[in-house]
Each structure stands twice: as C-alpha cells, then as structure tokens.
C-alpha cells in the first residue's frame, strides 16, 4: 500500500478525489446506511434546521486496496437532496453527485480532527484492536445555504495531514 | 453502549472522559441535564459509586452542576478548554494557552549540541554549511499540566550562544529573534499515531494512547529553513480546527 494518503489542510478535497489524483490505491465502498431519518437535537443545531426535520443519512465503510480504513457518516437536510438515495452508487463521488445532479457547489468547510473512543461495531467493521481512533468532524457549507455534516472515523495509518501557514 | 475497558486507567476517569467527549461533541448541551446516575449505571455497566466519583469530579471542575431533585446539568459557563492549534490559531502555543486563561510554562528535558545526522541531513539538504544543531527538548505545560513535548532543532551556526539562555522561562523565538531571525512561515505535517514509549511519561498518558505528532519546518522571510521541530500533542488538550476553502479559491 502507498498509505498514508496526504490530506491537505489548506483546502477542501474529498477522499475520493485524493485517492483518484494522488496514488495508485484503489478506493472501494460499502454502504451501511442510506436512509431518511429525523434530525435529533445535535444534528438540528449543526444543520440549522428544526428538530425532527427529515435528513438524508449516508454511512459508508471505505476500503483502500481492500483494507477497511474509514467509516464515513454524513447528514444533509432531505428537502435539498430528494431522490439522492436512489442516485448514489458506491463507485461514485458523493460530492460530484451533489454538484452534477443537484447543482450544489461546496463553498467552504470547517474540519476538526479529534480522537474518540469507538464502539464494538466500529472495531469490527475496521478490523482494529484499538479502543480509540481519530475522527474528522466536518461541516461543509454549500450554495443555497445547504449544510452537510459528517463524522469520519479512520485508522491512523490512512492519513498524513499537511498544512502551510504564514 | 458497551464501555471499552482500559485496565490502565481508573474506571471513574474513563466515565469522566466519555462525558467530556459528549460535551465536546455537542451531544450534551449547556444547561441540559445529563442522564441520571441510575441511567449511566445501566448504560456503562459500572457500579453507582464509580458514576458518583466521575460526576463529583466534573462538578468539582465546574463542568457540571447539581439541582436538588432535578438532576445534574452541564454548566452554562463550560467551554472548550482545548488549545486550538489549527489554522485559525496563528498566535503560537504560548499565546493560545494564555488566551484560554491558563498559565503557560516549559520544562527543559534536554539541551544539546548535536552533529548533523541522517535525518537532519535530509531535512536541511539545501544547507550543507549547517554541520551542528542545537536540539532543545521541552515539555510545554498549561496550568502545570503537560500539553506537549517539543523537540526543536536550530542551526548552531546561526544561533550561537543559545546555551546561555534558560529555556525553562524564556521563549525560543525571542532568543532566535535577538540573535538572527525567527521563522515566519511554516510547513506542517501531522499524523495521529501511538505515543512513543520515551514520550509517554512526560505527557502523563497511558500505554498505547494516540497522540498528534507534528513536524514543523520553519522558514524566515527570505525563505531560509531555520527550524525543524517535532511535537507530540495530547489529543485531550489540543484542538485541531481547520477552515478550508475549495481548491480553486485557495490562496496561500
């Protein structure tokens, strides 16, 4: 494997595009959840919608060269993306789908890297013996005031982060 | 929820840590009640005294408060006490610690003059004249709690006389500025990894804990590399928050 993948912290780039552009690694995906659910209080606050508003939920287990590497869990208010559950395919970039089929352009993104305890399901899916893993919490702002929130747990060997300041 | 038991850490501290994570994640909100002791006992499968210890500790820290007959609530004054070193935080570690109302301090672990080794040879490959380096290893603290271990390497030839400074109570950058120049632009690389055995003790963290490992390459205003630093950060004390733009909007 050619991991870690370099994730630049100066601008937004999806895992799909990083892998496609920078390496010979193969990204594959299994969809775990592809649902419409009601926003709980936490999600309602983040997505700036009333509690119990319908939201689209997509949870994916992603593999690099057949090794499970990350669990991505994203939420978008459903009224912006009606029908997306049927359009999304595992070999597609979700952000390209938003751009081309729904005309949503990502404007900016706030990401936070944290280390969190993980549960037994996450341990099994990622085939790890670790009790805690890093997570990227991400709030993406799109055109038309649409907000996407995601929590991406990943094995530490997946990413190397890079940033230039000054 | 199934609690993942870490036998190296007291159970009440693990419960405390979980509650703190839920506050930081926004799952538990200010002025809202957390689950009752009975509910927490069921959720985590630990005895009531353990739950009480964890909650008492959070009450003592000012993070929770009790209302007689109603429950235990998140304090309205609770705020994220982690030190931000993401791209919104350009003030430096000492200033960020001070900004949170904490007292910054440093403790020198080692201070040596070292010969150019294979690692430094690679990093300073465009600067063959730098044959020796000062290597300063310090624990950085906030309110006497360890935040990170930093190992800074600066060229001996540019910063002669560093051994006369006491970096327990003076700033490395103040010294660099006085003698030559400070770096004004940084390239930063970060990975999340297991804490090396020789660093754990200084950070007061358990075996196999994950840490943020950062490498900083510091350049002067004339694009001269004058600093290479390795930092090992405790994730419970540090916040990496980044505001990102679309690639085509990015301007460095």
Tab-separated table of C-alpha atoms in Angstrom:
chain	number	residue	atom	x	y	z
A	1	UNK	CA	0.000	0.000	0.000
A	2	UNK	CA	1.116	3.572	-0.576
A	3	UNK	CA	-0.511	4.886	2.575
A	4	UNK	CA	-0.645	7.289	4.244
A	5	UNK	CA	-2.568	9.473	1.849
A	6	UNK	CA	-1.668	13.144	2.138
A	7	UNK	CA	-4.650	15.309	3.066
A	8	UNK	CA	-4.034	18.999	2.606
A	9	UNK	CA	-5.445	21.202	5.342
A	10	UNK	CA	-5.350	24.391	3.302
A	11	UNK	CA	-8.222	23.485	1.028
A	12	UNK	CA	-11.083	21.024	0.785
A	13	UNK	CA	-10.672	17.765	-1.040
A	14	UNK	CA	-12.716	14.571	-0.681
A	15	UNK	CA	-11.123	11.186	-0.036
A	16	UNK	CA	-12.464	10.060	-3.426
A	17	UNK	CA	-10.597	12.827	-5.231
A	18	UNK	CA	-7.399	12.497	-3.190
A	19	UNK	CA	-7.166	8.797	-3.984
A	20	UNK	CA	-8.058	9.355	-7.653
A	21	UNK	CA	-5.464	12.103	-8.082
A	22	UNK	CA	-2.511	11.156	-5.975
A	23	UNK	CA	-1.964	7.451	-5.871
A	24	UNK	CA	-2.402	4.047	-7.353
A	25	UNK	CA	-4.520	2.977	-4.408
A	26	UNK	CA	-7.989	1.620	-5.077
A	27	UNK	CA	-10.896	3.014	-3.098
A	28	UNK	CA	-13.969	0.824	-2.668
A	29	UNK	CA	-17.088	1.454	-0.646
A	30	UNK	CA	-19.816	-0.475	1.142
A	31	UNK	CA	-22.958	1.441	2.035
A	32	UNK	CA	-24.097	0.721	5.578
A	33	UNK	CA	-26.952	3.231	5.817
A	34	UNK	CA	-28.761	5.072	3.043
A	35	UNK	CA	-31.759	6.475	4.896
A	36	UNK	CA	-34.011	9.372	5.619
A	37	UNK	CA	-34.214	9.982	9.371
A	38	UNK	CA	-35.437	12.749	11.673
A	39	UNK	CA	-32.876	15.233	12.985
A	40	UNK	CA	-32.105	14.906	16.666
A	41	UNK	CA	-31.171	17.978	18.635
A	42	UNK	CA	-27.446	17.779	17.927
A	43	UNK	CA	-27.923	17.448	14.153
A	44	UNK	CA	-30.658	20.085	14.096
A	45	UNK	CA	-28.309	22.612	15.706
A	46	UNK	CA	-25.441	21.819	13.323
A	47	UNK	CA	-27.588	21.755	10.164
A	48	UNK	CA	-29.561	24.837	11.309
A	49	UNK	CA	-32.955	23.147	10.906
A	50	UNK	CA	-35.824	22.418	13.324
A	51	UNK	CA	-35.663	19.235	15.384
A	52	UNK	CA	-37.360	16.258	13.670
A	53	UNK	CA	-36.816	17.727	10.189
A	54	UNK	CA	-36.154	14.924	7.723
A	55	UNK	CA	-32.481	14.485	6.862
A	56	UNK	CA	-30.637	12.236	4.457
A	57	UNK	CA	-28.178	9.906	6.190
A	58	UNK	CA	-25.382	8.086	4.349
A	59	UNK	CA	-22.988	5.841	6.233
A	60	UNK	CA	-20.198	4.153	4.310
A	61	UNK	CA	-17.370	1.785	5.102
A	62	UNK	CA	-14.479	2.599	2.797
A	63	UNK	CA	-11.612	0.355	1.835
A	64	UNK	CA	-8.221	1.236	0.422
A	65	UNK	CA	-6.806	-1.702	-1.537
A	66	UNK	CA	-9.355	-3.975	0.179
A	67	UNK	CA	-8.327	-2.897	3.704
A	68	UNK	CA	-11.103	-1.227	5.749
A	69	UNK	CA	-9.834	2.264	6.548
A	70	UNK	CA	-12.648	4.633	7.399
A	71	UNK	CA	-16.307	4.833	8.369
A	72	UNK	CA	-17.924	7.968	6.972
A	73	UNK	CA	-21.285	9.126	8.269
A	74	UNK	CA	-22.892	12.156	6.655
A	75	UNK	CA	-26.133	14.089	7.027
A	76	UNK	CA	-27.873	16.605	4.739
A	77	UNK	CA	-31.360	18.135	5.048
A	78	UNK	CA	-33.567	15.909	2.894
A	79	UNK	CA	-35.524	18.670	1.200
A	80	UNK	CA	-32.346	19.727	-0.680
A	81	UNK	CA	-31.488	16.261	-1.993
A	82	UNK	CA	-34.744	14.376	-2.523
A	83	UNK	CA	-34.114	11.220	-4.519
A	84	UNK	CA	-30.377	11.106	-3.836
A	85	UNK	CA	-30.624	7.736	-2.104
A	86	UNK	CA	-31.511	6.099	-5.422
A	87	UNK	CA	-28.913	8.009	-7.426
A	88	UNK	CA	-25.941	7.336	-5.190
A	89	UNK	CA	-23.766	4.443	-6.344
A	90	UNK	CA	-20.828	3.041	-4.430
A	91	UNK	CA	-18.288	3.834	-7.153
A	92	UNK	CA	-19.352	7.498	-7.432
A	93	UNK	CA	-18.078	10.573	-5.652
A	94	UNK	CA	-20.864	11.813	-3.412
A	95	UNK	CA	-19.720	15.416	-3.850
A	96	UNK	CA	-19.684	15.039	-7.638
A	97	UNK	CA	-23.256	13.740	-7.408
A	98	UNK	CA	-24.266	16.798	-5.375
A	99	UNK	CA	-22.551	19.044	-7.890
A	100	UNK	CA	-23.793	17.497	-11.112
A	101	UNK	CA	-27.261	16.257	-10.208
A	102	UNK	CA	-28.287	18.813	-7.594
A	103	UNK	CA	-26.116	21.815	-8.622
A	104	UNK	CA	-24.698	22.307	-5.152
A	105	UNK	CA	-21.211	23.825	-5.084
A	106	UNK	CA	-19.167	23.466	-1.937
A	107	UNK	CA	-18.145	26.933	-0.709
A	108	UNK	CA	-16.086	26.217	2.352
A	109	UNK	CA	-15.530	23.678	5.022
A	110	UNK	CA	-14.690	23.547	8.726
A	111	UNK	CA	-12.888	20.436	9.840
A	112	UNK	CA	-11.846	19.335	13.277
A	113	UNK	CA	-9.602	16.368	13.988
A	114	UNK	CA	-10.272	14.670	17.305
A	115	UNK	CA	-9.510	11.342	18.955
A	116	UNK	CA	-12.565	9.466	20.203
A	117	UNK	CA	-13.401	6.196	21.894
A	118	UNK	CA	-15.004	3.766	19.445
A	119	UNK	CA	-17.664	1.094	19.925
A	120	UNK	CA	-17.598	-2.621	19.202
A	121	UNK	CA	-19.358	-2.325	15.833
A	122	UNK	CA	-16.769	0.192	14.653
A	123	UNK	CA	-13.977	-2.089	15.882
A	124	UNK	CA	-15.441	-4.998	13.908
A	125	UNK	CA	-16.003	-3.018	10.727
A	126	UNK	CA	-12.495	-1.586	10.717
A	127	UNK	CA	-10.925	-4.848	11.942
A	128	UNK	CA	-8.874	-2.998	14.543
A	129	UNK	CA	-7.866	-3.780	18.117
A	130	UNK	CA	-7.688	-0.103	19.057
A	131	UNK	CA	-10.067	1.359	21.638
A	132	UNK	CA	-9.917	4.878	20.263
A	133	UNK	CA	-9.478	6.291	16.798
A	134	UNK	CA	-9.106	9.683	15.165
A	135	UNK	CA	-12.172	11.277	13.646
A	136	UNK	CA	-12.667	14.179	11.267
A	137	UNK	CA	-15.779	16.192	12.081
A	138	UNK	CA	-16.675	18.242	9.057
A	139	UNK	CA	-19.256	20.945	8.368
A	140	UNK	CA	-19.495	21.816	4.672
A	141	UNK	CA	-21.251	24.972	3.500
A	142	UNK	CA	-22.804	24.774	0.038
A	143	UNK	CA	-24.538	27.204	-2.236
A	144	UNK	CA	-28.192	27.939	-1.324
A	145	UNK	CA	-27.311	27.746	2.386
A	146	UNK	CA	-27.256	23.986	2.375
A	147	UNK	CA	-25.114	22.440	5.110
A	148	UNK	CA	-23.668	18.950	5.224
A	149	UNK	CA	-22.298	17.444	8.426
A	150	UNK	CA	-20.083	14.381	8.567
A	151	UNK	CA	-18.159	12.336	11.100
A	152	UNK	CA	-15.404	10.203	9.627
A	153	UNK	CA	-13.602	7.716	11.833
A	154	UNK	CA	-10.370	6.466	10.325
A	155	UNK	CA	-7.416	4.239	11.054
A	156	UNK	CA	-4.432	6.452	11.889
A	157	UNK	CA	-2.309	4.972	9.119
A	158	UNK	CA	-4.746	6.269	6.485
A	159	UNK	CA	-3.855	9.963	6.532
A	160	UNK	CA	-0.920	12.276	6.781
A	161	UNK	CA	-2.087	15.882	7.141
A	162	UNK	CA	-0.246	18.782	5.618
A	163	UNK	CA	-0.633	22.481	6.179
A	164	UNK	CA	1.247	25.642	5.262
A	165	UNK	CA	0.851	28.756	7.377
A	166	UNK	CA	2.325	32.189	7.477
B	1	UNK	CA	-23.320	1.393	24.946
B	2	UNK	CA	-20.533	-1.029	25.601
B	3	UNK	CA	-17.753	0.503	27.621
B	4	UNK	CA	-14.343	-0.457	26.317
B	5	UNK	CA	-12.372	-1.193	29.420
B	6	UNK	CA	-8.880	0.189	29.741
B	7	UNK	CA	-7.336	-1.564	32.724
B	8	UNK	CA	-4.553	1.030	32.906
B	9	UNK	CA	-6.894	3.863	33.810
B	10	UNK	CA	-9.333	4.116	36.776
B	11	UNK	CA	-12.915	3.427	35.671
B	12	UNK	CA	-14.276	6.716	37.028
B	13	UNK	CA	-11.757	8.636	34.891
B	14	UNK	CA	-12.919	6.727	31.816
B	15	UNK	CA	-16.563	7.629	32.570
B	16	UNK	CA	-15.497	11.241	33.137
B	17	UNK	CA	-13.673	11.248	29.804
B	18	UNK	CA	-16.742	9.859	27.978
B	19	UNK	CA	-18.986	12.580	29.457
B	20	UNK	CA	-16.430	15.233	28.482
B	21	UNK	CA	-16.300	13.869	24.924
B	22	UNK	CA	-20.090	14.050	24.684
B	23	UNK	CA	-19.983	17.676	25.833
B	24	UNK	CA	-17.255	18.496	23.301
B	25	UNK	CA	-19.197	16.689	20.556
B	26	UNK	CA	-22.334	18.687	21.317
B	27	UNK	CA	-24.310	15.609	22.343
B	28	UNK	CA	-24.709	17.033	25.863
B	29	UNK	CA	-25.546	20.727	25.757
B	30	UNK	CA	-25.135	23.610	28.157
B	31	UNK	CA	-27.875	23.870	30.794
B	32	UNK	CA	-29.283	20.472	29.792
B	33	UNK	CA	-29.398	17.525	32.174
B	34	UNK	CA	-27.123	14.570	31.612
B	35	UNK	CA	-28.654	11.087	32.162
B	36	UNK	CA	-29.317	10.206	35.805
B	37	UNK	CA	-26.791	8.222	37.827
B	38	UNK	CA	-29.106	5.210	37.560
B	39	UNK	CA	-29.258	5.536	33.765
B	40	UNK	CA	-25.464	5.966	33.497
B	41	UNK	CA	-25.008	2.907	35.717
B	42	UNK	CA	-27.100	0.881	33.249
B	43	UNK	CA	-25.540	2.364	30.123
B	44	UNK	CA	-21.951	1.685	31.162
B	45	UNK	CA	-22.478	-1.358	33.398
B	46	UNK	CA	-20.393	0.019	36.248
B	47	UNK	CA	-21.411	0.486	39.869
B	48	UNK	CA	-23.083	3.602	41.226
B	49	UNK	CA	-20.044	4.724	43.250
B	50	UNK	CA	-17.943	4.860	40.078
B	51	UNK	CA	-20.577	7.044	38.414
B	52	UNK	CA	-20.714	9.259	41.514
B	53	UNK	CA	-16.917	9.697	41.534
B	54	UNK	CA	-16.935	10.694	37.853
B	55	UNK	CA	-19.794	13.175	38.306
B	56	UNK	CA	-18.340	14.639	41.523
B	57	UNK	CA	-15.056	15.194	39.729
B	58	UNK	CA	-16.845	17.027	36.868
B	59	UNK	CA	-18.812	19.103	39.415
B	60	UNK	CA	-15.523	19.993	41.152
B	61	UNK	CA	-14.094	21.030	37.771
B	62	UNK	CA	-17.069	23.362	37.205
B	63	UNK	CA	-18.266	21.417	34.171
B	64	UNK	CA	-21.459	20.025	35.775
B	65	UNK	CA	-23.751	21.376	38.482
B	66	UNK	CA	-26.452	19.693	40.526
B	67	UNK	CA	-30.011	20.921	41.075
B	68	UNK	CA	-31.679	19.348	44.106
B	69	UNK	CA	-34.446	16.990	42.994
B	70	UNK	CA	-33.925	17.687	39.275
B	71	UNK	CA	-30.620	16.174	38.251
B	72	UNK	CA	-27.139	17.076	37.064
B	73	UNK	CA	-26.706	19.718	34.368
B	74	UNK	CA	-23.989	20.973	32.046
B	75	UNK	CA	-22.663	24.285	33.309
B	76	UNK	CA	-23.598	27.340	31.193
B	77	UNK	CA	-20.007	28.525	31.546
B	78	UNK	CA	-18.455	25.355	30.231
B	79	UNK	CA	-16.413	25.974	27.164
B	80	UNK	CA	-13.984	24.059	25.124
B	81	UNK	CA	-10.774	24.251	27.112
B	82	UNK	CA	-8.648	22.568	24.494
B	83	UNK	CA	-5.907	24.677	22.968
B	84	UNK	CA	-6.521	25.408	19.298
B	85	UNK	CA	-3.508	24.903	17.069
B	86	UNK	CA	-5.376	24.666	13.774
B	87	UNK	CA	-5.216	27.241	11.001
B	88	UNK	CA	-7.376	29.759	12.885
B	89	UNK	CA	-4.815	29.831	15.654
B	90	UNK	CA	-1.830	31.787	14.446
B	91	UNK	CA	-0.829	33.188	17.783
B	92	UNK	CA	1.537	30.398	18.832
B	93	UNK	CA	1.167	27.847	21.595
B	94	UNK	CA	2.052	30.174	24.498
B	95	UNK	CA	-0.461	32.809	23.362
B	96	UNK	CA	-3.174	30.211	22.803
B	97	UNK	CA	-2.654	28.859	26.328
B	98	UNK	CA	-2.822	32.377	27.755
B	99	UNK	CA	-5.924	33.132	25.660
B	100	UNK	CA	-7.743	30.319	27.497
B	101	UNK	CA	-6.855	31.895	30.840
B	102	UNK	CA	-4.242	29.265	31.625
B	103	UNK	CA	-0.676	29.742	32.788
B	104	UNK	CA	1.897	28.589	30.209
B	105	UNK	CA	5.218	27.154	31.287
B	106	UNK	CA	8.022	24.992	29.931
B	107	UNK	CA	10.345	22.407	31.372
B	108	UNK	CA	13.586	21.633	29.575
B	109	UNK	CA	14.205	17.891	29.288
B	110	UNK	CA	17.490	18.128	27.392
B	111	UNK	CA	19.502	20.760	25.634
B	112	UNK	CA	22.369	19.552	23.461
B	113	UNK	CA	24.578	20.481	20.582
B	114	UNK	CA	24.342	17.621	18.088
B	115	UNK	CA	26.143	16.801	14.864
B	116	UNK	CA	24.260	16.782	11.615
B	117	UNK	CA	22.735	13.287	11.457
B	118	UNK	CA	20.972	11.407	8.663
B	119	UNK	CA	17.560	12.858	9.493
B	120	UNK	CA	18.801	16.456	9.669
B	121	UNK	CA	20.887	15.871	6.564
B	122	UNK	CA	17.717	15.075	4.669
B	123	UNK	CA	15.729	17.989	6.112
B	124	UNK	CA	18.498	20.571	5.699
B	125	UNK	CA	19.807	19.096	2.437
B	126	UNK	CA	19.949	22.543	0.813
B	127	UNK	CA	22.036	23.898	3.691
B	128	UNK	CA	25.246	21.839	3.748
B	129	UNK	CA	27.015	24.532	5.793
B	130	UNK	CA	24.955	23.630	8.887
B	131	UNK	CA	27.170	20.956	10.442
B	132	UNK	CA	25.870	21.225	14.015
B	133	UNK	CA	22.494	21.948	15.584
B	134	UNK	CA	21.093	22.944	18.927
B	135	UNK	CA	18.482	20.408	19.983
B	136	UNK	CA	16.085	21.662	22.636
B	137	UNK	CA	13.612	19.149	24.120
B	138	UNK	CA	10.910	20.646	26.301
B	139	UNK	CA	7.612	19.733	27.917
B	140	UNK	CA	5.112	22.544	27.373
B	141	UNK	CA	2.523	22.918	30.124
B	142	UNK	CA	-0.718	24.771	30.764
B	143	UNK	CA	-1.597	25.268	34.438
B	144	UNK	CA	1.174	22.769	35.199
B	145	UNK	CA	-0.482	20.065	33.089
B	146	UNK	CA	1.604	18.676	30.208
B	147	UNK	CA	0.245	19.619	26.776
B	148	UNK	CA	3.032	18.501	24.505
B	149	UNK	CA	6.652	17.536	24.147
B	150	UNK	CA	8.565	19.614	21.610
B	151	UNK	CA	11.970	18.802	20.186
B	152	UNK	CA	13.339	21.805	18.302
B	153	UNK	CA	16.432	21.760	16.073
B	154	UNK	CA	18.041	25.055	15.039
B	155	UNK	CA	21.349	25.556	13.192
B	156	UNK	CA	24.238	26.142	15.584
B	157	UNK	CA	25.986	28.443	13.127
B	158	UNK	CA	23.075	30.911	13.061
B	159	UNK	CA	22.199	30.898	16.753
B	160	UNK	CA	25.493	30.705	18.635
B	161	UNK	CA	25.223	31.285	22.370
B	162	UNK	CA	21.870	29.534	22.874
B	163	UNK	CA	23.355	27.530	25.744
B	164	UNK	CA	23.460	30.723	27.807
B	165	UNK	CA	19.651	31.040	27.721
B	166	UNK	CA	17.348	29.366	30.201
B	167	UNK	CA	14.510	27.999	28.096
B	168	UNK	CA	12.578	26.951	31.204
B	169	UNK	CA	11.433	30.527	31.490
B	170	UNK	CA	12.297	32.221	28.217
B	171	UNK	CA	10.974	31.894	24.697
B	172	UNK	CA	12.976	30.149	21.999
B	173	UNK	CA	11.603	32.553	19.388
B	174	UNK	CA	12.580	35.594	21.454
B	175	UNK	CA	16.104	34.232	21.538
B	176	UNK	CA	16.097	33.430	17.801
B	177	UNK	CA	14.811	36.914	17.012
B	178	UNK	CA	17.520	38.533	19.141
B	179	UNK	CA	20.369	36.556	17.605
B	180	UNK	CA	19.274	36.208	13.973
B	181	UNK	CA	15.717	35.709	12.695
B	182	UNK	CA	12.558	33.849	13.658
B	183	UNK	CA	10.636	31.696	11.217
B	184	UNK	CA	7.594	33.438	9.751
B	185	UNK	CA	6.265	30.698	7.501
B	186	UNK	CA	5.726	27.086	8.442
B	187	UNK	CA	5.173	23.864	6.652
B	188	UNK	CA	3.399	21.478	8.989
B	189	UNK	CA	2.923	17.737	8.706
B	190	UNK	CA	0.743	15.831	11.120
B	191	UNK	CA	-0.129	12.213	11.764
B	192	UNK	CA	-2.122	10.545	14.513
B	193	UNK	CA	-0.034	7.718	15.960
B	194	UNK	CA	0.810	5.729	19.056
B	195	UNK	CA	2.776	7.731	21.580
B	196	UNK	CA	6.427	6.586	21.659
B	197	UNK	CA	7.445	4.946	24.946
B	198	UNK	CA	10.054	7.615	25.708
B	199	UNK	CA	7.430	10.398	25.466
B	200	UNK	CA	4.500	8.848	27.418
B	201	UNK	CA	5.906	9.657	30.833
B	202	UNK	CA	6.408	13.343	30.059
B	203	UNK	CA	2.831	13.666	28.790
B	204	UNK	CA	1.376	11.654	31.662
B	205	UNK	CA	-0.639	9.414	29.341
B	206	UNK	CA	-1.190	5.672	29.295
B	207	UNK	CA	0.418	2.983	27.165
B	208	UNK	CA	-0.625	2.879	23.515
B	209	UNK	CA	-2.516	6.176	23.712
B	210	UNK	CA	-2.840	8.008	20.413
B	211	UNK	CA	-1.178	11.385	20.071
B	212	UNK	CA	-0.919	14.060	17.382
B	213	UNK	CA	2.612	14.044	16.039
B	214	UNK	CA	3.514	17.212	14.157
B	215	UNK	CA	6.626	18.213	12.286
B	216	UNK	CA	7.208	21.910	11.681
B	217	UNK	CA	9.598	23.313	9.116
B	218	UNK	CA	10.132	27.000	9.872
B	219	UNK	CA	11.312	29.455	7.216
B	220	UNK	CA	12.449	33.070	7.561
B	221	UNK	CA	11.113	35.958	5.484
B	222	UNK	CA	13.882	35.107	2.995
B	223	UNK	CA	12.681	31.516	2.740
B	224	UNK	CA	15.630	30.136	4.670
B	225	UNK	CA	14.943	26.992	6.696
B	226	UNK	CA	15.978	27.748	10.288
B	227	UNK	CA	13.909	25.372	12.396
B	228	UNK	CA	12.804	21.773	12.377
B	229	UNK	CA	10.602	20.813	15.313
B	230	UNK	CA	8.821	17.623	16.287
B	231	UNK	CA	5.833	17.981	18.609
B	232	UNK	CA	3.865	15.282	20.422
B	233	UNK	CA	0.461	16.644	21.471
B	234	UNK	CA	-2.077	15.180	23.885
B	235	UNK	CA	-5.394	14.939	21.969
B	236	UNK	CA	-7.462	15.685	25.088
B	237	UNK	CA	-5.679	19.028	25.500
B	238	UNK	CA	-5.326	20.136	21.911
B	239	UNK	CA	-7.809	21.064	19.226
B	240	UNK	CA	-7.017	20.880	15.502
B	241	UNK	CA	-9.637	23.055	13.867
B	242	UNK	CA	-9.242	23.979	10.200
B	243	UNK	CA	-11.164	26.318	7.968
B	244	UNK	CA	-10.763	25.055	4.410
B	245	UNK	CA	-11.614	26.507	1.045
B	246	UNK	CA	-12.307	24.956	-2.284
B	247	UNK	CA	-9.092	24.186	-4.097
B	248	UNK	CA	-9.599	26.897	-6.737
B	249	UNK	CA	-10.280	29.507	-4.024
B	250	UNK	CA	-7.171	28.655	-2.108
B	251	UNK	CA	-4.613	31.393	-1.863
B	252	UNK	CA	-1.512	30.864	0.181
